[in-house]
mmCIF file of C-alpha atoms in Angstrom:
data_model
loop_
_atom_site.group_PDB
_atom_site.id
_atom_site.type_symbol
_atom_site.label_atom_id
_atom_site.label_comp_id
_atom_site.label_asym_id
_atom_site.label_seq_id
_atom_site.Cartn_x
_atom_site.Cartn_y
_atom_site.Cartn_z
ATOM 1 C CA UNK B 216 -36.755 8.758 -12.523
ATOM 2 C CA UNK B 217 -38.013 7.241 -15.905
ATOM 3 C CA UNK B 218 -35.632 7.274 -18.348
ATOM 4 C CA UNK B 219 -37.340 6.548 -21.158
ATOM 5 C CA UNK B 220 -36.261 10.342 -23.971
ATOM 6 C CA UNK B 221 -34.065 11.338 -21.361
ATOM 7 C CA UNK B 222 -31.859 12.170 -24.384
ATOM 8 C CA UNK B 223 -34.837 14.226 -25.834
ATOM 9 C CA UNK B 224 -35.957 15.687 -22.669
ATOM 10 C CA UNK B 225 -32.541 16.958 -22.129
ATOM 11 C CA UNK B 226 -32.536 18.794 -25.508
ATOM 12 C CA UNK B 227 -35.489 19.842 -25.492
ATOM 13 C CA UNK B 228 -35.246 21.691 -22.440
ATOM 14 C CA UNK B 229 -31.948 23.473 -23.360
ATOM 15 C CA UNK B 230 -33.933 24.506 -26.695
ATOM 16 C CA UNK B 231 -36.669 25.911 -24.500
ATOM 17 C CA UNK B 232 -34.273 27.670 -22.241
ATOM 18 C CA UNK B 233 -32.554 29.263 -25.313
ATOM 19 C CA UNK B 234 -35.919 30.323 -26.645
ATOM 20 C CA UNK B 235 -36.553 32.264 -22.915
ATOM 21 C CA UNK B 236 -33.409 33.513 -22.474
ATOM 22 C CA UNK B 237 -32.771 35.694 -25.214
ATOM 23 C CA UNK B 238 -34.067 39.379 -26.293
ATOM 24 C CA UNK B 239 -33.013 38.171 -30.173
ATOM 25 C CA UNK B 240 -35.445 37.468 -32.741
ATOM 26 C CA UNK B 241 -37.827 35.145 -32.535
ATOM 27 C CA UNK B 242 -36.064 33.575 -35.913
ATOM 28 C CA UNK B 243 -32.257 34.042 -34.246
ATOM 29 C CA UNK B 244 -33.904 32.095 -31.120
ATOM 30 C CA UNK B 245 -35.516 29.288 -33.661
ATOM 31 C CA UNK B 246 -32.540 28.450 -34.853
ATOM 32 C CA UNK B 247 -30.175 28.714 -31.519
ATOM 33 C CA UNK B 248 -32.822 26.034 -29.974
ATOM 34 C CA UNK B 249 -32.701 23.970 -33.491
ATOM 35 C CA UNK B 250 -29.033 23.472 -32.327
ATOM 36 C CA UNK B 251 -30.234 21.349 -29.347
ATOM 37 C CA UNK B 252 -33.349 19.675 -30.958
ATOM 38 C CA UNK B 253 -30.962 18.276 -33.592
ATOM 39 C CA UNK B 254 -29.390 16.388 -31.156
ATOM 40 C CA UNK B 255 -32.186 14.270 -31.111
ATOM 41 C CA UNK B 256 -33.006 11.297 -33.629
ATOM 42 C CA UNK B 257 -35.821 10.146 -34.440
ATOM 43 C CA UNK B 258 -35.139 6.281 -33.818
ATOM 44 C CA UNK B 259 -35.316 7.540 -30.131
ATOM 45 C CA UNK B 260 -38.842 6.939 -30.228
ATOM 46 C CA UNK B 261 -39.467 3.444 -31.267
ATOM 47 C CA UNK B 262 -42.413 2.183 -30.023
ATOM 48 C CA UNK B 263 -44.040 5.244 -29.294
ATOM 49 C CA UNK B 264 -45.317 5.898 -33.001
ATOM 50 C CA UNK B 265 -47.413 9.435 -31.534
ATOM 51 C CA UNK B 266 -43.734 10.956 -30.627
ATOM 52 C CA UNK B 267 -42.357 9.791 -33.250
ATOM 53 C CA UNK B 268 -44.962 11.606 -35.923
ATOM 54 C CA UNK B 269 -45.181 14.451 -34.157
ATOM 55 C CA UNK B 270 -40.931 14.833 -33.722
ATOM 56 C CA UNK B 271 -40.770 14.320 -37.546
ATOM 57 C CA UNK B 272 -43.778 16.691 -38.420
ATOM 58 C CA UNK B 273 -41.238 19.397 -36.084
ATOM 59 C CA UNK B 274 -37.961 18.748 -38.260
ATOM 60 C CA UNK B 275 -40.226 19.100 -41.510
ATOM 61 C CA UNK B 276 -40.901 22.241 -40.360
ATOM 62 C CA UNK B 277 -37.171 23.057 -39.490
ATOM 63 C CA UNK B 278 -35.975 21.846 -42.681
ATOM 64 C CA UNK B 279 -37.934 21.891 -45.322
ATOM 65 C CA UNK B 280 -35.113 21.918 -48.192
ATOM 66 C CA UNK B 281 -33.937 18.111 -48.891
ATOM 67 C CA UNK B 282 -31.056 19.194 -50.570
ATOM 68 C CA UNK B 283 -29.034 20.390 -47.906
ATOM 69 C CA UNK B 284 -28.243 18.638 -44.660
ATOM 70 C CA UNK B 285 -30.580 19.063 -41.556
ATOM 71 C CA UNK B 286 -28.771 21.378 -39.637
ATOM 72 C CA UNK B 287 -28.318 23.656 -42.863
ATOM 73 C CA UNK B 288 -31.975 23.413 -43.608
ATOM 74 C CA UNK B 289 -32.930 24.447 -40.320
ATOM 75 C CA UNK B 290 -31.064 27.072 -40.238
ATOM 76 C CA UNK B 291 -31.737 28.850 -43.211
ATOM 77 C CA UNK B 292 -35.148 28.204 -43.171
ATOM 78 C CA UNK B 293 -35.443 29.361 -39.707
ATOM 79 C CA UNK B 294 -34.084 32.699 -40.988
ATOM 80 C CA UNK B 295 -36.606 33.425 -43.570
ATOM 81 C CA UNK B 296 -39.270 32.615 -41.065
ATOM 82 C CA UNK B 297 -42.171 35.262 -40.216
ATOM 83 C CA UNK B 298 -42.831 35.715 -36.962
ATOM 84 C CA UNK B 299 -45.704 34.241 -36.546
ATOM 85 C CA UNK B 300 -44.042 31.392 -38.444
ATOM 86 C CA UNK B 301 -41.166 31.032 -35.884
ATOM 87 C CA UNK B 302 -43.538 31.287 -32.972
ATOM 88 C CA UNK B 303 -45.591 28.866 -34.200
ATOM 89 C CA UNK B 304 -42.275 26.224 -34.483
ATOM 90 C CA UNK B 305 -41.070 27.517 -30.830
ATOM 91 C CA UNK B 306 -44.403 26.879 -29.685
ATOM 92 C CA UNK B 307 -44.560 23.229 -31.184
ATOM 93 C CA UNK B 308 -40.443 22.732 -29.573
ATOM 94 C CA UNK B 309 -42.466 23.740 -26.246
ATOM 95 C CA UNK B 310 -45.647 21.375 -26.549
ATOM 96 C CA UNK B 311 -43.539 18.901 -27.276
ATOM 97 C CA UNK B 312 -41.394 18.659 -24.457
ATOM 98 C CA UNK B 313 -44.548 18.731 -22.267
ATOM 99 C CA UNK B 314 -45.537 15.699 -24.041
ATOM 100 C CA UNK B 315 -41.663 13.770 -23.272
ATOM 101 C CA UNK B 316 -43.657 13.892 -19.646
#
C-alpha cells in the first residue's frame, strides 16, 4: 500500500465518517470532523504543491479568524456557518480525501 498522506488519509476518513454518522447539524458535524482534519499539517504535502493549495484553501475556510488558534477558529466559525455554508466545507473535506487517492 502507498504510503505517501497516510497520516491525511487516516483523518480524513474519520472526518468523513463523523460527517455520515450523525443526525446533528450539519454545523455540529463541521466541526466534530474539523477535530480530525486538524490533525493534519500542511508540511505533509511537500512536493505535491496541488494538495498542498487546496488543504490550505480548506483550513481558510475552517478558520477564518487569525486571532485565535486553529482549532478555536474552526470551531466557532463552523458554528455560525449556514447550511449551505457547512455543506459546502463537508463537501470540500469529502473531495479531498478522494483526491489523497
Amino acid at each position: 500500500m502507498n504510503e505517501r498522506h497516510a497520516n491525511a488519509r487516516e483523518q480524513f476518513f474519520a472526518a468523513i465518517r463523523t460527517l455520515a454518522a450523525s443526525a446533528d447539524s450539519i454545523q455540529t458535524r463541521v466541526i466534530a470532523a474539523t477535530q480530525s482534519i486538524l490533525q493534519v499539517t500542511i508540511e505533509e504535502f511537500e512536493g505535491d504543491s496541488e494538495l498542498k493549495i487546496k488543504f490550505a484553501r480548506l483550513l481558510d475556510l475552517l478558520a477564518i479568524d487569525d486571532h485565535l488558534d486553529l482549532e478555536t477558529a474552526a470551531v466557532e466559525n463552523a458554528a455560525h456557518m449556514t447550511d449551505l455554508e457547512a455543506v459546502r466545507v463537508a463537501d470540500l473535506m469529502c473531495d479531498f480525501y478522494c483526491e489523497l487517492g
